Each structure stands twice: as structure tokens, then as C-alpha cells.
Amino acid sequence: MHIDIITTFVICFMIIFGIGIVASRVTRNLSDYMLGGRRLGGAIAAMGVGASDMSGWLLLGLPGAFYAHGINQIFMPIGLVLGAYLNWQFVAARLRVYTEQVKDALTIPAYLDNRFHDGSGTLRIVTALVVMSFFTIYAAAGFVGGAILFQSTFGLSYHTALFIGAVALVSYTCIGGFLAVSWVDFFQGTLMFIALIVVPSVAIWHVGSWQQTMTILAGISSKYTDALTDFDWVTVIGLLAWGLGYFGQPHILVRFMATKSKAEIPKARFICMLWMIVALYGAMFTGLVGVAYFRNSPLANPEEDFLQFAHVLFNPWVTGILLAAVLSAIMSTIAAQLLASASAVTEDFYRRFLRPHKASARELLMVSRIAVFIIACVAFAFAYNPKNNVLKLVSYGWGGLGASFGPVILFSLYWPRINKAGAVAGIVLGAVTAITWWALHGLGGIFHLYLLVPGFIVSCLSIVVVSLLTMPPSAAIRREFNEVNDILQH
Amino acid sequence: MASFTALTWFLILVPMPLVAMVVAWEFLGQVCSRQRSSLDKKK
């Protein structure tokens, strides 16, 4: 291992860690802590959405998917781009206004609680349980990403690398705060963007030329040049359906809530979508060029593609920066996910049901840290099996959240007839369908379809059926809905 | 000459750039309408 790589890697890591600590010191209150005081300008909000959404998955999982399965994976970026666009277009501004209108809700569980005037706490409990379960799996993907990074950088065994990576990631989450996440995301988003332009371009130049790369790919297999090789509808619909997941990701939706005003949304949408499209092209070509470049010694783990390029193509100082970009990408997302899960335990369960009005700030902080530790241990257990790669774990976490919350968020923003019972049914049945589908995946056939599709459909149907069969929402809830409509029209 | 198939090129070059053009168009529209309203105020 080159000492220059380690030095640069450690320096970059310390800078990112430092930004986190400095930014967490300037937070003044809970709103600052959760949403940056709803002060984020278009560019920061845009990069926050992009970076927290994509994380290590963009640098490890997606190039690995193209490397392993070929160009037919193009349907996934297409689905994601369409989903992200629709999310910005139909959810962002409306959610920004609605969350402020319903007692200034700072989180998605709080929004749902306030939106449906739920005094019983049922929605909070259900939301907290679902957030915790799927974010734990999602966080496991971050641990696997950290393990692959430490394994490839320091030449450690998978399990040792997993342990060291997990300790680094959990320490960052507990010491630094999340509060900085938007600023760290901006820095990290820029780094990822540059890396995803530079790495495939330099790799193509090393292979010889674009034409030479294509010739090599065509010689290896037609699956790298023809998106319809091994075509089947179940796979294509499943890949396109990734885009549906956007409507239900709490860590992305909170960025919409944090924007300065709804007027910032078009600018943020423009920056975020351009960032995302260029980054997805970069990840796609990193995977494909990897097949040509490493043709004589194929990678044992396709998800190492980007990391191997960082090692073989660049000066050790640049390699250190690229590796730090990967770690920071994993770090900020995992911190947001672990803390969202911990806040579900602390705020939505412990403070609300176990110690209402009694828990001190110090006690809550301790409970929160214990929760981070326990959730991290469960995520570690999922990550321990090397067969659970980044893409597989992300697909489960992403699909589960999208199926549980996506329909509820959309209906709560656009359908005045939705009520609390419908929302609870939508979340529970969406989550149960996603988990059941995942468990039945081994049966093949229709069960190969991505779990997000059946989960989303069942959730939508249950919201409509249960809402129509139960009492309509109160006049106060309808009034709030109409007020939001009025604000958006002006 | 080896290359992607025509349909693959279409999938690579059309859907994502199309979305990029739509968001760019909407953003430009917003910038123009802001400028127009500020000019109207000056008048």
C-alpha cells in the first residue's frame, strides 16, 4: 500500500469530518438541526438531494451492475431520472408548503402525524417501525460499501474490513452530527461529480479510444452493446420501477422541506437533475469501460470496479482523494440513515410513549446513541454475509421505503379524501407486500419482479379502499388541505 | 465498426437528455418570467 494514498485519504477524511463538526456547532435549535432552519438555497438543496440519494451506491453498486450484467441495466438510470423528475415536479413544492402549514413538521413521521391530526400516535408507531426496519437494511449497504473500500485500499479480509469500516462509520455518526450533512453533501456531491467524469474518461483513454473500447466490449459479449440481450419484461419493468421509490424516501423528502421557499424549487430541480444525469452516465461508463480494461484479469467483485480504477489509473495523491470521495459518500448517507432510525426510536417511540414529558435532553441523547449502536449492530449482521452486495441491500431498503411511504405521501398531498385509516393501511400493507415479495423471490417467475412494483400497487389500492370505507377526514383537515392549495396557486 | 445497437443508442441518448432539456426549459422559463415581472415593476 502506497503511503501517499493513505496520507491523502486520511487528510481528505479529516477535512470532511472537520466540516461536519464545525457545521454542527453552528446549529441553534431543533429546526436548524433537522432542516438547516429551512434556509437552504437551490444549489445546496439540489446537491443534498443528489448526494444523499446516490451515496456509495452510485460509485460502487451501479458501475458493478453494468460490469456484471451489461448495458440492459440502462433501464435503471432511465427509471431513476424519470422518478426523480416527477418527485421534484409533483412532490417538492407541495411538501415544502404542506409541512410548514401543519404545525411546522420537521420530519416525515411528524408530517403524517400532523397531516392526519392523529392524537393516538398509531401513525407515528407504524411509521417509526417501517423507517427503522428498512433504513437498517439500507445502512447495511453502507457497511458493505465501507468494507469493500477498506478491503481494496488496505488489502484486508472482508470481515476485518467490515469491522473497521463499521467502527469508523458509527463513530462519525455519534461524534459528528448530521446537522452538517447538507454542507458535507454539497462538498461530497461536487467530488462525486468530478470523479464520475474523470474516471471513465481517463479509463477510455488508457484502453486506447472509444472505438477500441467498443470493439473489445463487442468481442466479449453482445450484452455490453445490445440492451435487449436476454430481454424480459419482468426485469425491464423492475429496473424502470426503481424511479417509483423516490416518492417514499424520508432522507430525500426532508431536503425538499429544508428549501428556503417554493420559489427555489425550479432552480434546485434544474441543478439536481443535471448533476444526476451526468453522474449516472459516468457510473454507467465506469462499469462498461471496466469490462474492457480488466478483460485479462476480471474483477472478483464487480462492485470494486470504481475503486480498482482509482488505484490503477491515477497518481497516488489523486487515488487518495478518490477513495476519500467514496468513503464520504457512504458516510454522510449512513449517518443520515442511522440518525433517522435512531430518531424514530427516541422521538416517535421513547419520548412519546415510554417517558412522555419526562425525558431530559441528556437522557434522550443517551437513548439516541444506544439506538444508533443497536441499529448499527443489526445492520452489521446483515452486512456480514458477503453475498449481500451493495446493490442487493439498497434495492431492498429503497423498494421497502418506496412501497410503504411513496403512495401515502402522494395521496396525502393530492387526495383530500384520504384519512388516517387509509394512510396506516397503505404503509402497513405496502411494507408487508414488499417483505413477502422479497421472501418469495427464490420461487422465480413473477416473484422476480422488483418488490417495489407489487408493494406500491397494493399500498395505493389499500389507501383508496380503506379511506372510502371509513369516515371522511374532519373539516379542519380539509381546511388545511384547501389552504395549501391556495398558497400554491399564488 | 463495433458499436452499440441502434436501439441501445436511442436508450442512451434520448430519455435522460430529454428530461435534462425539459428541466432546463422550465428553469429558463422561470428566470425569464422573473425578469419580466421586475421590468414591469420598474415601468
Coordinates of C-alpha atoms in Angstrom, one line a residue:
Chain A
M1 CA 0.0 0.0 0.0
H2 CA 1.3 3.4 -1.1
I3 CA 2.0 5.8 1.8
D4 CA 0.9 8.7 -0.4
I5 CA -2.5 7.2 -0.9
I6 CA -3.1 6.7 2.9
T7 CA -1.9 10.2 3.7
T8 CA -4.2 11.9 1.1
F9 CA -7.0 9.6 2.1
V10 CA -6.6 10.5 5.8
I11 CA -6.3 14.3 5.1
C12 CA -9.4 14.3 3.0
F13 CA -11.3 12.2 5.6
M14 CA -10.2 14.7 8.3
I15 CA -11.4 17.7 6.2
I16 CA -14.9 16.1 5.7
F17 CA -15.0 15.2 9.4
G18 CA -14.0 18.8 10.3
I19 CA -16.7 20.3 8.1
G20 CA -19.2 18.1 9.9
I21 CA -18.1 19.2 13.4
V22 CA -17.9 22.9 12.6
A23 CA -21.3 22.9 10.9
S24 CA -22.9 21.0 13.9
R25 CA -21.6 23.7 16.2
V26 CA -23.4 26.5 14.4
T27 CA -26.8 24.8 14.8
R28 CA -29.1 26.7 17.2
N29 CA -32.3 24.8 17.5
L30 CA -34.2 21.7 16.5
S31 CA -35.3 23.1 13.2
D32 CA -31.6 24.1 12.5
Y33 CA -30.7 20.5 13.4
M34 CA -33.2 18.8 11.3
L35 CA -33.7 21.1 8.3
G36 CA -31.0 23.7 8.5
G37 CA -33.7 26.1 9.7
R38 CA -35.4 25.8 6.3
R39 CA -32.8 28.1 4.9
L40 CA -31.2 26.0 2.1
G41 CA -30.7 27.8 -1.2
G42 CA -31.4 26.0 -4.5
A43 CA -27.9 24.8 -5.2
I44 CA -27.3 23.3 -1.7
A45 CA -30.7 21.7 -1.6
A46 CA -30.1 20.2 -5.0
M47 CA -26.8 18.7 -4.2
G48 CA -28.1 17.5 -0.9
V49 CA -30.9 15.6 -2.6
G50 CA -28.5 14.2 -5.2
A51 CA -25.7 13.2 -2.8
S52 CA -27.8 11.8 0.0
D53 CA -29.9 9.9 -2.6
M54 CA -27.0 8.4 -4.5
S55 CA -24.3 7.7 -1.8
G56 CA -21.8 4.9 -2.3
W57 CA -24.4 3.1 -4.4
L58 CA -23.6 5.4 -7.3
L59 CA -19.8 4.8 -7.2
L60 CA -19.9 1.1 -6.2
G61 CA -23.3 -0.5 -6.9
L62 CA -24.3 0.9 -10.2
P63 CA -20.9 0.5 -12.0
G64 CA -20.9 -3.0 -10.6
A65 CA -24.3 -3.7 -12.1
F66 CA -23.2 -2.6 -15.6
Y67 CA -20.0 -4.5 -15.2
A68 CA -21.8 -7.7 -14.2
H69 CA -25.0 -7.6 -16.3
G70 CA -24.3 -5.4 -19.3
I71 CA -26.0 -2.4 -21.0
N72 CA -29.5 -3.7 -20.3
Q73 CA -29.1 -2.0 -16.9
I74 CA -29.7 1.3 -18.7
F75 CA -33.4 0.9 -17.8
M76 CA -32.5 1.6 -14.1
P77 CA -30.9 5.0 -14.7
I78 CA -33.8 5.9 -17.0
G79 CA -36.3 4.9 -14.4
L80 CA -34.4 6.8 -11.7
V81 CA -34.2 10.0 -13.8
L82 CA -37.9 9.9 -14.6
G83 CA -38.8 9.2 -11.0
A84 CA -36.6 12.0 -9.6
Y85 CA -38.0 14.4 -12.1
L86 CA -41.6 13.6 -11.2
N87 CA -40.7 13.8 -7.5
W88 CA -39.3 17.3 -8.0
Q89 CA -42.2 18.3 -10.1
F90 CA -45.1 17.0 -8.1
V91 CA -43.9 16.5 -4.5
A92 CA -41.2 19.0 -3.7
A93 CA -43.0 22.4 -3.6
R94 CA -46.3 20.9 -2.3
L95 CA -44.5 19.0 0.5
R96 CA -42.4 22.1 1.4
V97 CA -45.6 24.2 1.8
Y98 CA -47.7 21.4 3.5
T99 CA -45.1 20.6 6.1
E100 CA -44.9 24.2 7.2
Q101 CA -48.7 24.5 7.2
V102 CA -49.2 21.6 9.6
K103 CA -47.5 22.8 12.7
D104 CA -44.1 23.2 11.0
A105 CA -43.5 19.4 10.8
L106 CA -39.7 18.7 10.6
T107 CA -39.7 15.0 9.8
I108 CA -41.9 12.7 7.6
P109 CA -43.4 10.9 10.7
A110 CA -44.2 14.3 12.2
Y111 CA -45.8 15.4 8.8
L112 CA -48.0 12.4 8.6
D113 CA -49.0 12.7 12.3
N114 CA -49.9 16.4 11.9
R115 CA -51.4 16.0 8.4
F116 CA -54.0 13.5 9.7
H117 CA -54.4 15.1 13.2
D118 CA -53.6 11.7 14.8
G119 CA -53.9 12.0 18.6
S120 CA -53.5 8.3 19.2
G121 CA -49.9 8.0 17.9
T122 CA -50.7 5.0 15.7
L123 CA -49.3 6.6 12.6
R124 CA -46.1 7.6 14.5
I125 CA -45.5 4.0 15.7
V126 CA -46.2 2.4 12.3
T127 CA -44.0 5.0 10.5
A128 CA -41.2 4.6 13.1
L129 CA -41.2 0.8 12.8
V130 CA -41.1 0.9 9.0
V131 CA -38.5 3.6 8.8
M132 CA -36.3 1.7 11.3
S133 CA -36.6 -1.7 9.5
F134 CA -35.8 -0.5 6.0
F135 CA -33.2 2.0 7.0
T136 CA -31.4 -0.7 9.0
I137 CA -31.0 -2.7 5.8
Y138 CA -30.2 0.4 3.8
A139 CA -27.4 1.2 6.4
A140 CA -26.1 -2.4 6.0
A141 CA -25.5 -1.5 2.3
G142 CA -23.3 1.4 3.6
F143 CA -21.3 -1.0 5.8
V144 CA -20.8 -3.3 2.8
G145 CA -19.6 -0.3 0.8
G146 CA -17.2 0.7 3.6
A147 CA -15.9 -3.0 3.8
I148 CA -15.2 -3.1 0.0
L149 CA -13.4 0.2 0.2
F150 CA -11.2 -0.8 3.2
Q151 CA -10.7 -4.2 1.7
S152 CA -9.5 -2.8 -1.6
T153 CA -7.4 0.1 -0.1
F154 CA -5.7 -1.8 2.7
G155 CA -5.8 -5.3 1.4
L156 CA -7.7 -6.7 4.4
S157 CA -10.1 -9.6 4.6
Y158 CA -13.8 -8.8 4.0
H159 CA -14.8 -9.3 7.7
T160 CA -11.9 -7.3 9.1
A161 CA -12.5 -4.5 6.6
L162 CA -16.3 -4.6 7.5
F163 CA -15.5 -4.3 11.2
I164 CA -13.0 -1.4 10.8
G165 CA -15.4 0.4 8.3
A166 CA -18.4 0.0 10.7
V167 CA -16.4 1.4 13.6
A168 CA -15.4 4.4 11.5
L169 CA -18.9 5.0 10.2
V170 CA -20.6 4.7 13.6
S171 CA -18.1 6.9 15.3
Y172 CA -18.7 9.6 12.7
T173 CA -22.4 9.3 13.2
C174 CA -22.1 9.6 17.0
I175 CA -19.4 12.3 17.2
G176 CA -20.1 14.5 14.2
G177 CA -23.6 15.4 13.6
F178 CA -25.9 15.2 10.8
L179 CA -26.6 18.7 11.1
A180 CA -23.8 19.4 8.8
V181 CA -25.0 16.9 6.4
S182 CA -26.3 19.4 3.8
W183 CA -22.9 21.2 3.7
V184 CA -20.9 17.9 3.6
D185 CA -23.3 16.7 0.9
F186 CA -22.5 19.7 -1.2
F187 CA -18.8 19.1 -0.9
Q188 CA -19.2 15.4 -1.4
G189 CA -21.6 15.8 -4.4
T190 CA -19.1 18.0 -6.2
L191 CA -16.3 15.5 -5.5
M192 CA -18.5 12.6 -6.8
F193 CA -19.5 14.6 -9.9
I194 CA -15.9 15.3 -10.8
A195 CA -14.8 11.7 -10.1
L196 CA -17.5 10.3 -12.3
I197 CA -16.4 12.4 -15.2
V198 CA -12.7 11.9 -14.8
V199 CA -12.6 8.2 -14.1
P200 CA -14.4 6.8 -17.2
S201 CA -12.7 9.4 -19.4
V202 CA -9.2 8.5 -18.3
A203 CA -10.1 4.8 -18.4
I204 CA -11.2 5.1 -22.1
W205 CA -8.0 7.0 -22.9
H206 CA -6.0 4.2 -21.3
V207 CA -7.8 1.5 -23.2
G208 CA -6.9 3.4 -26.4
S209 CA -10.0 5.1 -27.7
W210 CA -13.8 5.0 -27.6
Q211 CA -13.8 2.8 -30.8
Q212 CA -11.3 0.4 -29.3
T213 CA -13.3 0.2 -26.1
M214 CA -16.4 -0.7 -28.2
T215 CA -14.6 -3.3 -30.2
I216 CA -13.3 -5.0 -27.1
L217 CA -16.8 -4.9 -25.5
A218 CA -18.4 -6.3 -28.7
G219 CA -15.8 -9.1 -28.7
I220 CA -16.5 -10.1 -25.1
S221 CA -20.3 -10.3 -25.3
S222 CA -23.3 -8.8 -27.1
K223 CA -24.8 -8.0 -23.7
Y224 CA -22.4 -5.0 -23.5
T225 CA -23.5 -3.5 -26.8
D226 CA -27.2 -4.6 -27.1
A227 CA -29.6 -3.5 -24.3
L228 CA -32.1 -6.1 -25.5
T229 CA -29.8 -9.2 -25.0
D230 CA -31.6 -11.5 -22.5
F231 CA -34.6 -9.2 -22.7
D232 CA -37.5 -10.0 -20.4
W233 CA -40.4 -7.7 -19.4
V234 CA -40.2 -8.6 -15.7
T235 CA -36.6 -7.3 -15.5
V236 CA -37.2 -4.2 -17.6
I237 CA -40.3 -3.2 -15.6
G238 CA -38.4 -3.9 -12.4
L239 CA -35.5 -1.7 -13.4
L240 CA -37.7 1.1 -14.6
A241 CA -39.7 0.9 -11.4
W242 CA -36.7 2.0 -9.3
G243 CA -38.0 5.5 -10.1
L244 CA -41.2 4.9 -8.1
G245 CA -39.1 4.7 -5.0
Y246 CA -38.3 8.4 -4.9
F247 CA -41.7 9.4 -3.6
G248 CA -41.1 7.5 -0.3
Q249 CA -37.5 8.2 0.8
P250 CA -37.6 10.1 4.0
H251 CA -33.9 11.2 3.8
I252 CA -34.6 12.7 0.3
L253 CA -38.0 14.2 1.1
V254 CA -36.6 16.2 4.1
R255 CA -34.3 18.1 1.7
F256 CA -37.4 19.4 -0.1
M257 CA -38.8 20.5 3.3
A258 CA -35.5 22.3 4.0
T259 CA -35.5 24.6 1.0
K260 CA -35.8 28.4 1.6
S261 CA -39.1 28.7 -0.3
K262 CA -41.1 27.1 -3.0
A263 CA -39.6 29.6 -5.4
E264 CA -36.2 27.9 -5.0
I265 CA -37.6 24.6 -6.3
P266 CA -37.2 25.1 -10.1
K267 CA -33.6 26.2 -9.7
A268 CA -32.8 23.2 -7.4
R269 CA -34.6 20.8 -9.7
F270 CA -32.5 22.0 -12.7
I271 CA -29.2 21.7 -10.8
C272 CA -30.1 18.3 -9.2
M273 CA -31.3 16.7 -12.4
L274 CA -28.3 17.8 -14.4
W275 CA -26.0 16.6 -11.7
M276 CA -27.8 13.3 -11.5
I277 CA -27.9 12.7 -15.3
V278 CA -24.2 13.4 -15.7
A279 CA -23.3 11.3 -12.7
L280 CA -25.5 8.3 -13.9
Y281 CA -23.8 8.4 -17.3
G282 CA -20.4 8.5 -15.5
A283 CA -21.3 5.4 -13.4
M284 CA -22.6 3.6 -16.4
F285 CA -19.5 4.1 -18.5
T286 CA -17.3 3.4 -15.5
G287 CA -18.9 -0.1 -15.4
L288 CA -18.7 -0.7 -19.1
V289 CA -15.2 0.5 -19.6
G290 CA -14.2 -1.6 -16.6
V291 CA -15.2 -4.7 -18.6
A292 CA -12.8 -3.7 -21.4
Y293 CA -10.0 -2.5 -19.2
F294 CA -10.0 -5.5 -16.8
R295 CA -10.7 -8.1 -19.5
N296 CA -7.5 -10.0 -18.9
S297 CA -8.0 -10.2 -15.1
P298 CA -11.7 -9.9 -14.4
L299 CA -12.7 -8.4 -11.0
A300 CA -13.7 -11.0 -8.4
N301 CA -16.2 -8.4 -7.1
P302 CA -17.8 -6.2 -9.8
E303 CA -18.6 -3.5 -7.2
E304 CA -14.8 -2.9 -6.9
D305 CA -14.7 -1.5 -10.4
F306 CA -14.5 2.2 -9.5
L307 CA -12.0 1.5 -6.7
Q308 CA -9.7 -0.5 -8.9
F309 CA -9.7 2.3 -11.5
A310 CA -8.8 4.7 -8.7
H311 CA -5.8 2.5 -7.9
V312 CA -4.5 1.7 -11.3
L313 CA -5.2 4.9 -13.3
F314 CA -4.0 7.7 -11.1
N315 CA -1.2 9.2 -9.2
P316 CA -1.4 8.0 -5.5
W317 CA -2.4 11.5 -4.3
V318 CA -5.4 11.5 -6.7
T319 CA -6.2 7.9 -5.7
G320 CA -6.3 9.0 -2.0
I321 CA -8.8 11.8 -2.9
L322 CA -11.0 9.4 -5.0
L323 CA -11.1 6.9 -2.2
A324 CA -12.0 9.6 0.3
A325 CA -14.8 10.7 -2.0
V326 CA -16.2 7.1 -1.8
L327 CA -15.9 7.0 1.9
S328 CA -17.5 10.4 2.4
A329 CA -20.4 9.4 0.1
I330 CA -21.0 6.3 2.2
M331 CA -20.5 8.2 5.4
S332 CA -23.0 11.1 5.0
T333 CA -25.7 8.8 3.8
I334 CA -25.2 6.2 6.5
A335 CA -25.1 9.0 9.2
A336 CA -28.5 10.3 7.9
Q337 CA -30.0 6.8 7.8
L338 CA -28.7 5.7 11.3
L339 CA -29.9 9.0 12.8
A340 CA -33.3 8.9 11.1
S341 CA -33.7 5.4 12.6
A342 CA -32.5 6.5 16.0
S343 CA -34.8 9.5 16.0
A344 CA -37.7 7.1 15.2
V345 CA -36.8 5.2 18.4
T346 CA -36.1 8.3 20.5
E347 CA -38.7 10.8 19.4
D348 CA -41.5 8.7 18.0
F349 CA -41.4 5.8 20.5
Y350 CA -39.4 6.5 23.7
R351 CA -40.4 10.1 24.2
R352 CA -43.9 9.8 23.0
F353 CA -45.0 6.5 24.7
L354 CA -42.4 5.4 27.3
R355 CA -41.5 8.7 29.0
P356 CA -43.9 11.4 27.8
H357 CA -42.9 14.9 29.0
K358 CA -40.4 13.4 31.5
A359 CA -37.3 12.6 29.5
S360 CA -34.5 15.1 29.8
A361 CA -32.3 16.2 26.9
R362 CA -29.4 14.2 28.3
E363 CA -31.5 11.1 28.7
L364 CA -32.7 11.4 25.1
L365 CA -29.2 11.8 23.8
M366 CA -28.2 8.7 25.6
V367 CA -31.2 6.7 24.3
S368 CA -30.4 8.0 20.8
R369 CA -26.8 6.8 21.0
I370 CA -27.8 3.4 22.3
A371 CA -30.3 3.2 19.4
V372 CA -27.6 4.1 16.9
F373 CA -25.4 1.3 18.4
I374 CA -28.1 -1.4 18.3
I375 CA -29.3 -0.5 14.8
A376 CA -25.7 -0.5 13.7
C377 CA -25.2 -4.0 15.2
V378 CA -28.3 -5.3 13.3
A379 CA -27.0 -3.7 10.1
F380 CA -23.6 -5.2 10.7
A381 CA -25.2 -8.7 10.9
F382 CA -26.9 -8.2 7.5
A383 CA -23.6 -6.9 6.0
Y384 CA -21.7 -9.9 7.5
N385 CA -22.8 -12.2 4.7
P386 CA -20.5 -11.3 1.7
K387 CA -23.3 -12.4 -0.7
N388 CA -25.4 -9.4 0.4
N389 CA -23.8 -6.9 -2.0
V390 CA -24.4 -3.1 -2.0
L391 CA -27.0 -3.2 -4.9
K392 CA -29.0 -6.1 -3.3
L393 CA -29.3 -4.4 0.1
V394 CA -30.0 -0.9 -1.4
S395 CA -32.7 -2.5 -3.7
Y396 CA -34.4 -3.9 -0.6
G397 CA -34.2 -0.8 1.6
W398 CA -35.1 1.5 -1.4
G399 CA -38.0 -0.6 -2.5
G400 CA -39.4 -1.1 1.0
L401 CA -39.4 2.6 1.8
G402 CA -40.8 3.5 -1.6
A403 CA -43.6 0.9 -1.4
S404 CA -44.5 1.9 2.2
F405 CA -44.4 5.7 2.1
G406 CA -44.5 6.7 -1.6
P407 CA -48.2 6.2 -2.1
V408 CA -49.1 7.7 1.3
I409 CA -47.0 10.8 0.5
L410 CA -48.6 11.2 -3.0
F411 CA -52.2 10.7 -1.8
S412 CA -51.7 12.9 1.3
L413 CA -50.6 15.7 -1.0
Y414 CA -53.2 15.4 -3.7
W415 CA -56.3 13.5 -2.5
P416 CA -58.4 15.3 0.1
R417 CA -60.5 12.1 0.8
I418 CA -57.5 10.1 2.3
N419 CA -57.9 9.6 6.0
K420 CA -55.8 8.2 8.9
A421 CA -57.0 4.6 8.5
G422 CA -56.2 4.7 4.8
A423 CA -52.7 6.0 5.5
V424 CA -52.0 3.3 8.1
A425 CA -53.3 0.6 5.8
G426 CA -51.2 1.9 2.9
I427 CA -48.0 2.0 5.0
V428 CA -48.5 -1.4 6.6
L429 CA -49.7 -3.3 3.5
G430 CA -47.0 -1.7 1.3
A431 CA -44.3 -2.8 3.7
V432 CA -45.8 -6.3 4.3
T433 CA -46.2 -6.9 0.5
A434 CA -42.6 -5.7 -0.1
I435 CA -41.2 -8.0 2.6
T436 CA -43.3 -11.0 1.5
W437 CA -42.3 -10.5 -2.2
W438 CA -38.7 -10.4 -1.2
A439 CA -39.1 -13.7 0.8
L440 CA -40.7 -15.3 -2.2
H441 CA -38.1 -14.1 -4.6
G442 CA -36.5 -17.6 -4.8
L443 CA -39.6 -19.0 -6.3
G444 CA -38.8 -17.2 -9.6
G445 CA -41.3 -16.3 -12.3
I446 CA -43.4 -13.3 -11.4
F447 CA -41.6 -13.1 -8.0
H448 CA -38.5 -11.9 -9.9
L449 CA -40.3 -8.6 -10.4
Y450 CA -38.8 -5.9 -8.2
L451 CA -40.6 -5.8 -4.8
L452 CA -41.4 -2.1 -5.2
V453 CA -43.9 -2.7 -8.0
P454 CA -46.3 -5.0 -6.1
G455 CA -45.7 -3.1 -2.9
F456 CA -46.6 0.2 -4.5
I457 CA -49.7 -1.1 -6.2
V458 CA -51.0 -2.8 -3.0
S459 CA -50.3 0.3 -1.0
C460 CA -52.3 2.5 -3.5
L461 CA -55.2 0.2 -3.6
S462 CA -55.4 -0.2 0.2
I463 CA -55.3 3.6 0.7
V464 CA -58.2 4.1 -1.7
V465 CA -60.3 1.2 -0.5
V466 CA -59.8 1.8 3.3
S467 CA -60.3 5.6 3.1
L468 CA -63.5 5.2 1.1
L469 CA -64.8 2.5 3.5
T470 CA -64.2 4.6 6.7
M471 CA -65.1 8.1 7.9
P472 CA -64.1 11.1 5.7
P473 CA -61.4 13.4 7.2
S474 CA -62.6 16.2 9.5
A475 CA -63.4 19.7 8.4
A476 CA -60.2 21.0 10.0
I477 CA -58.1 18.6 7.9
R478 CA -59.9 19.6 4.7
R479 CA -59.5 23.3 5.5
E480 CA -55.7 22.8 5.8
F481 CA -55.7 20.9 2.5
N482 CA -57.5 23.8 0.8
E483 CA -55.2 26.4 2.4
V484 CA -52.2 24.6 1.0
N485 CA -53.9 24.6 -2.5
D486 CA -54.4 28.4 -2.1
I487 CA -50.8 29.1 -1.2
L488 CA -49.5 27.0 -4.1
Q489 CA -51.7 28.9 -6.6
H490 CA -50.3 32.3 -5.6
Chain B
M1 CA -17.1 -1.0 -36.8
A2 CA -18.2 -2.1 -33.4
S3 CA -20.8 0.0 -31.7
F4 CA -24.0 -0.1 -29.6
T5 CA -27.1 -1.3 -31.5
A6 CA -29.4 1.5 -32.8
L7 CA -32.0 0.9 -30.0
T8 CA -29.3 0.9 -27.4
W9 CA -28.0 4.3 -28.7
F10 CA -31.6 5.5 -28.6
L11 CA -32.0 4.4 -24.9
I12 CA -28.6 6.1 -24.0
L13 CA -29.2 9.3 -25.9
V14 CA -32.9 10.1 -25.7
P15 CA -34.7 9.6 -22.4
M16 CA -32.2 11.2 -20.0
P17 CA -31.2 14.1 -22.2
L18 CA -34.9 14.7 -22.9
V19 CA -35.6 15.1 -19.1
A20 CA -32.5 17.4 -18.9
M21 CA -33.9 19.6 -21.7
V22 CA -37.3 19.8 -20.0
V23 CA -35.9 20.9 -16.6
A24 CA -33.6 23.4 -18.4
W25 CA -36.6 24.8 -20.3
E26 CA -38.7 25.2 -17.2
F27 CA -35.8 26.8 -15.3
L28 CA -35.2 29.3 -18.2
G29 CA -39.0 30.0 -18.2
Q30 CA -38.9 30.9 -14.5
V31 CA -35.8 33.1 -14.9
C32 CA -37.5 35.0 -17.9
S33 CA -40.8 35.4 -16.0
R34 CA -38.9 36.9 -13.0
Q35 CA -37.1 39.3 -15.2
R36 CA -40.3 40.3 -17.0
S37 CA -42.1 41.0 -13.7
S38 CA -39.2 43.0 -12.4
L39 CA -39.2 45.1 -15.6
D40 CA -42.9 45.6 -15.3
K41 CA -42.4 46.9 -11.8
K42 CA -39.8 49.4 -13.0
K43 CA -42.2 50.7 -15.6

